[in-house]
Amino acid sequence: MLFRDGLSMSLGVISVISWSVAEIPQIISNYNQKSIDGVSIAFLTTWMLGDIFNIVGCLLEPASLAVQFYTAVVYALATLVLYVQSIYYGHIYPRLKNRRNHQVVDNVEEPLLHAEATRPSTKSMLCVVSVFLFLGSFNMLSGPRSMDLREKDRVFVVVGGARKLLEVSSGNLGGGNYNMGMLLGWAMAAIYLGGRVPQICMTMRNGHAGGLNPLMFFFAFLGNVTYVASILVKSVEWSNIKPNLPWLVDAGGCPVLDFIILLQIFYFRCGNVNKDSDKKGHETGEESV
């Protein structure tokens, strides 16, 4: 029993950490490319809606812990950064770049150099944000140690996978709060599962996976799988599975969709490499003739 509890806790910790860093690789890729092409806005919107449901659910559920609310906020902030990037690189940055190209260089060169010298680099700021998100996840994982979790009627699993943080108390089973928590759980399941579909369709329509960082979907895959494992390792009894059923359905379906996206990235990138190799070989053959 102690071994199962320890293994369940370890898998839960891996899940929380995976989701805490999932968006960071994509944020860095967007900054390096100065673009968010390839990332579906509908996909980001569903994640944001799911995070909002997460936060509201934690506020409405009396049995939820403070650590769960703070973790939900961290997830929402990370998604918000991606959303802000989509607005900036999709609408604001192109206009600023176009305007800058039409300005007289001699008149703006000195002020620009001075501004760049006195302003902290965006890359440095992204690194700072990444470190705070990562350390914040550890802080939140260690937070429950100071809380009283000895009540026998409480069913608690470290649930970070699939960004689902609601906790169900067995004392509330059948009550209004439990029904509200389950309703929000199924809503989040529908949102998170449906959110991958626009991304898959967009990649197929574009015929390439440019702009997508595979690490984001790898960490999402890892977070979901370890979340499911953390619950099933602890117990496969229906009394334990039933309160977590919406989250298990979501966390079981999302890895399949994440794996499809990873296959798309691999397929299109390998295809582009082969096309480039064939093109270079063709040009070399023409030159030799």
Coordinates of C-alpha atoms in Angstrom, one line a residue:
M1 CA 0.0 0.0 0.0
L2 CA 2.8 2.4 0.9
F3 CA 4.6 1.5 -2.3
R4 CA 1.5 2.3 -4.4
D5 CA 1.0 5.6 -2.6
G6 CA 4.6 6.6 -3.1
L7 CA 4.5 5.6 -6.8
S8 CA 1.2 7.4 -7.3
M9 CA 2.7 10.5 -5.7
S10 CA 5.8 10.3 -7.8
L11 CA 3.8 10.0 -11.1
G12 CA 1.7 12.9 -10.0
V13 CA 4.8 15.1 -9.4
I14 CA 6.1 14.2 -12.8
S15 CA 2.7 15.1 -14.3
V16 CA 2.6 18.5 -12.6
I17 CA 6.2 19.3 -13.6
S18 CA 5.5 18.2 -17.2
W19 CA 2.6 20.6 -17.5
S20 CA 4.4 23.4 -15.7
V21 CA 7.0 23.5 -18.5
A22 CA 4.9 22.3 -21.4
E23 CA 4.4 25.7 -23.0
I24 CA 7.9 27.1 -22.4
P25 CA 9.6 25.5 -25.5
Q26 CA 6.8 26.9 -27.8
I27 CA 7.1 30.3 -26.2
I28 CA 10.9 30.3 -26.9
S29 CA 10.3 29.0 -30.5
N30 CA 7.8 31.8 -31.1
Y31 CA 10.3 34.4 -29.9
N32 CA 13.2 33.1 -32.0
Q33 CA 11.1 32.9 -35.1
K34 CA 9.2 36.1 -34.4
S35 CA 6.1 34.3 -35.6
I36 CA 3.4 32.0 -34.3
D37 CA 2.6 30.5 -37.7
G38 CA 1.6 26.8 -37.5
V39 CA 0.0 27.1 -34.1
S40 CA -3.8 27.1 -34.2
I41 CA -5.5 30.0 -32.4
A42 CA -8.5 27.8 -31.8
F43 CA -6.2 25.3 -30.1
L44 CA -4.9 28.0 -27.8
T45 CA -8.4 29.3 -27.2
T46 CA -9.6 25.9 -26.0
W47 CA -6.6 25.7 -23.6
M48 CA -7.4 29.1 -22.2
L49 CA -11.1 28.2 -21.8
G50 CA -10.1 25.0 -20.1
D51 CA -7.8 26.8 -17.7
I52 CA -10.6 29.3 -16.9
F53 CA -12.9 26.4 -16.1
N54 CA -10.1 25.0 -14.0
I55 CA -9.7 28.1 -11.9
V56 CA -13.5 28.6 -11.5
G57 CA -13.9 25.0 -10.5
C58 CA -11.2 25.3 -7.8
L59 CA -13.0 28.4 -6.4
L60 CA -16.4 26.7 -6.4
E61 CA -15.2 23.4 -4.9
P62 CA -14.8 23.9 -1.1
A63 CA -12.7 20.7 -0.9
S64 CA -10.0 22.0 -3.3
L65 CA -6.7 22.9 -1.8
A66 CA -5.0 26.3 -2.2
V67 CA -2.1 24.6 -4.1
Q68 CA -4.6 23.4 -6.7
F69 CA -5.8 26.9 -7.3
Y70 CA -2.3 28.4 -7.6
T71 CA -1.2 25.6 -10.0
A72 CA -4.3 26.3 -12.2
V73 CA -3.2 30.0 -12.2
V74 CA 0.3 29.0 -13.4
Y75 CA -1.1 27.0 -16.2
A76 CA -3.4 29.8 -17.2
L77 CA -0.5 32.4 -17.2
A78 CA 1.6 30.1 -19.4
T79 CA -1.2 29.8 -21.9
L80 CA -1.8 33.6 -21.7
V81 CA 1.8 34.2 -22.7
L82 CA 1.2 32.1 -25.9
Y83 CA -2.0 33.9 -26.6
V84 CA -0.4 37.3 -26.2
Q85 CA 2.4 36.1 -28.6
S86 CA -0.2 35.1 -31.2
I87 CA -1.7 38.6 -31.1
Y88 CA 1.7 40.4 -31.1
Y89 CA 3.4 38.4 -33.8
G90 CA 0.3 38.0 -35.8
H91 CA -0.9 41.7 -35.9
I92 CA 1.4 44.1 -34.1
Y93 CA 4.9 43.0 -34.9
P94 CA 4.4 42.9 -38.8
R95 CA 3.1 46.5 -38.6
L96 CA 6.0 47.7 -36.5
K97 CA 8.5 45.9 -38.8
N98 CA 6.9 47.5 -41.8
R99 CA 6.9 50.9 -40.3
R100 CA 10.5 50.6 -39.2
N101 CA 11.6 49.7 -42.7
H102 CA 10.1 52.9 -44.0
Q103 CA 11.8 55.1 -41.5
V104 CA 15.0 57.0 -42.2
V105 CA 17.8 55.0 -40.6
D106 CA 20.0 58.0 -39.8
N107 CA 17.3 59.6 -37.7
V108 CA 16.4 56.6 -35.6
E109 CA 19.7 54.7 -35.4
E110 CA 21.1 56.4 -32.3
P111 CA 17.8 56.3 -30.3
L112 CA 17.3 52.6 -31.2
L113 CA 20.8 51.7 -30.1
H114 CA 20.4 53.6 -26.9
A115 CA 17.0 51.8 -26.2
E116 CA 18.5 48.4 -27.0
A117 CA 21.4 49.1 -24.6
T118 CA 19.2 50.2 -21.7
R119 CA 16.4 47.7 -22.2
P120 CA 16.7 44.1 -20.9
S121 CA 16.6 41.6 -23.7
T122 CA 13.3 39.8 -24.4
K123 CA 15.2 36.5 -24.4
S124 CA 16.5 37.2 -20.9
M125 CA 13.0 38.0 -19.7
L126 CA 11.7 34.7 -21.2
C127 CA 14.4 32.8 -19.3
V128 CA 13.4 34.5 -16.1
V129 CA 9.8 33.7 -16.7
S130 CA 10.6 30.0 -17.4
V131 CA 12.7 29.7 -14.2
F132 CA 9.9 31.2 -12.1
L133 CA 7.3 28.9 -13.7
F134 CA 9.5 25.9 -13.0
L135 CA 10.4 26.9 -9.5
G136 CA 6.8 27.8 -8.9
S137 CA 5.7 24.2 -9.6
F138 CA 8.1 22.9 -7.0
N139 CA 6.9 25.4 -4.5
M140 CA 3.3 24.4 -5.1
L141 CA 4.2 20.7 -4.9
S142 CA 5.8 21.3 -1.5
G143 CA 3.0 23.4 -0.3
P144 CA 0.6 20.6 0.8
R145 CA 3.1 19.4 3.3
S146 CA 2.1 22.2 5.6
M147 CA -1.6 21.5 5.1
D148 CA -3.7 19.1 7.1
L149 CA -4.4 16.2 4.8
R150 CA -5.1 13.7 7.5
E151 CA -8.9 13.6 7.1
K152 CA -10.0 10.1 6.4
D153 CA -12.9 11.2 4.2
R154 CA -10.7 13.0 1.7
V155 CA -9.8 11.4 -1.6
F156 CA -6.7 13.3 -2.9
V157 CA -4.4 12.5 -5.8
V158 CA -1.7 14.9 -7.1
V159 CA -3.5 15.8 -10.3
G160 CA -1.6 18.0 -12.7
G161 CA -1.9 16.0 -15.8
A162 CA -4.4 17.2 -18.4
R163 CA -4.3 20.4 -16.3
K164 CA -7.1 19.1 -14.1
L165 CA -6.9 20.2 -10.5
L166 CA -10.3 19.7 -9.0
E167 CA -10.4 17.5 -5.9
V168 CA -13.5 15.4 -4.9
S169 CA -14.2 14.9 -1.3
S170 CA -16.0 11.7 -0.4
G171 CA -18.0 13.6 2.1
N172 CA -19.5 15.7 -0.7
L173 CA -20.4 12.8 -3.0
G174 CA -23.9 13.3 -4.2
G175 CA -24.0 16.9 -3.1
G176 CA -24.4 20.0 -5.2
N177 CA -20.7 20.9 -5.1
Y178 CA -19.8 17.4 -6.3
N179 CA -22.3 17.7 -9.2
M180 CA -20.8 21.1 -10.1
G181 CA -17.3 19.7 -10.0
M182 CA -18.2 16.8 -12.2
L183 CA -20.0 19.1 -14.6
L184 CA -16.9 21.3 -14.9
G185 CA -14.8 18.2 -15.2
W186 CA -16.8 16.9 -18.3
A187 CA -16.8 20.5 -19.7
M188 CA -13.0 20.6 -19.4
A189 CA -12.7 17.1 -21.0
A190 CA -14.7 18.2 -24.0
I191 CA -12.7 21.4 -24.3
Y192 CA -9.3 19.8 -24.0
L193 CA -10.1 16.9 -26.3
G194 CA -11.8 19.1 -28.9
G195 CA -8.9 21.6 -28.8
R196 CA -6.4 19.3 -30.5
V197 CA -8.7 18.8 -33.5
P198 CA -8.2 22.3 -35.0
Q199 CA -4.4 22.0 -34.6
I200 CA -4.4 18.6 -36.4
C201 CA -6.6 20.0 -39.2
M202 CA -4.5 23.1 -39.6
T203 CA -1.3 21.2 -39.9
M204 CA -2.9 18.9 -42.6
R205 CA -4.3 21.9 -44.4
N206 CA -0.9 23.8 -44.4
G207 CA 1.0 20.7 -45.4
H208 CA 3.8 21.5 -43.0
A209 CA 4.4 21.7 -39.2
G210 CA 6.5 24.8 -39.3
G211 CA 6.4 26.8 -36.1
L212 CA 5.3 23.9 -33.9
N213 CA 7.7 22.8 -31.2
P214 CA 7.4 19.1 -30.6
L215 CA 8.5 19.4 -26.9
M216 CA 5.3 21.1 -26.0
F217 CA 3.3 18.1 -27.2
F218 CA 5.8 15.7 -25.7
F219 CA 5.4 17.2 -22.3
A220 CA 1.6 17.3 -22.7
F221 CA 1.7 13.6 -23.6
L222 CA 3.9 12.8 -20.6
G223 CA 1.8 14.9 -18.3
N224 CA -1.4 13.1 -19.3
V225 CA 0.0 9.6 -19.3
T226 CA 1.5 10.0 -15.8
Y227 CA -1.7 11.6 -14.5
V228 CA -3.7 8.5 -15.6
A229 CA -1.1 6.2 -14.1
S230 CA -1.0 8.1 -10.8
I231 CA -4.7 7.3 -10.3
L232 CA -4.8 3.7 -11.6
V233 CA -1.6 2.7 -9.7
K234 CA -3.2 3.9 -6.5
S235 CA -6.5 2.0 -7.0
V236 CA -8.6 0.5 -9.8
E237 CA -11.7 0.4 -7.7
W238 CA -14.8 2.1 -9.1
S239 CA -15.1 4.2 -5.9
N240 CA -11.8 5.8 -6.7
I241 CA -12.2 6.0 -10.5
K242 CA -15.8 7.4 -10.5
P243 CA -14.9 10.9 -9.0
N244 CA -12.0 11.2 -11.5
L245 CA -13.8 9.7 -14.5
P246 CA -14.1 13.0 -16.6
W247 CA -10.4 13.6 -16.1
L248 CA -9.4 10.1 -16.9
V249 CA -11.4 10.1 -20.1
D250 CA -9.7 13.4 -21.1
A251 CA -6.2 12.3 -20.0
G252 CA -6.7 9.0 -21.8
G253 CA -7.8 10.6 -25.1
C254 CA -5.5 13.6 -25.2
P255 CA -2.2 11.5 -25.4
V256 CA -3.6 9.8 -28.6
L257 CA -4.2 13.2 -30.2
D258 CA -0.9 14.6 -29.0
F259 CA 0.8 11.5 -30.5
I260 CA -0.9 12.2 -33.8
I261 CA 0.4 15.8 -33.7
L262 CA 3.9 14.5 -33.0
L263 CA 3.6 12.1 -35.9
Q264 CA 2.5 15.0 -38.1
I265 CA 5.6 17.1 -37.1
F266 CA 7.9 14.1 -37.7
Y267 CA 6.3 13.3 -41.1
F268 CA 6.3 16.8 -42.5
R269 CA 9.8 17.6 -41.3
C270 CA 11.2 14.4 -42.7
G271 CA 9.4 15.0 -45.9
N272 CA 10.9 18.5 -46.2
V273 CA 14.4 17.2 -45.6
N274 CA 13.9 14.6 -48.3
K275 CA 12.6 17.3 -50.7
D276 CA 15.6 19.5 -50.0
S277 CA 18.0 16.6 -50.5
D278 CA 16.4 15.7 -53.9
K279 CA 16.4 19.3 -54.9
K280 CA 20.1 19.6 -54.1
G281 CA 20.9 16.4 -55.9
H282 CA 19.0 17.5 -59.0
E283 CA 20.9 20.9 -59.0
T284 CA 24.2 19.1 -58.6
G285 CA 23.4 16.8 -61.6
E286 CA 22.5 19.8 -63.8
E287 CA 25.8 21.6 -62.9
S288 CA 27.8 18.5 -63.8
V289 CA 26.1 18.2 -67.2

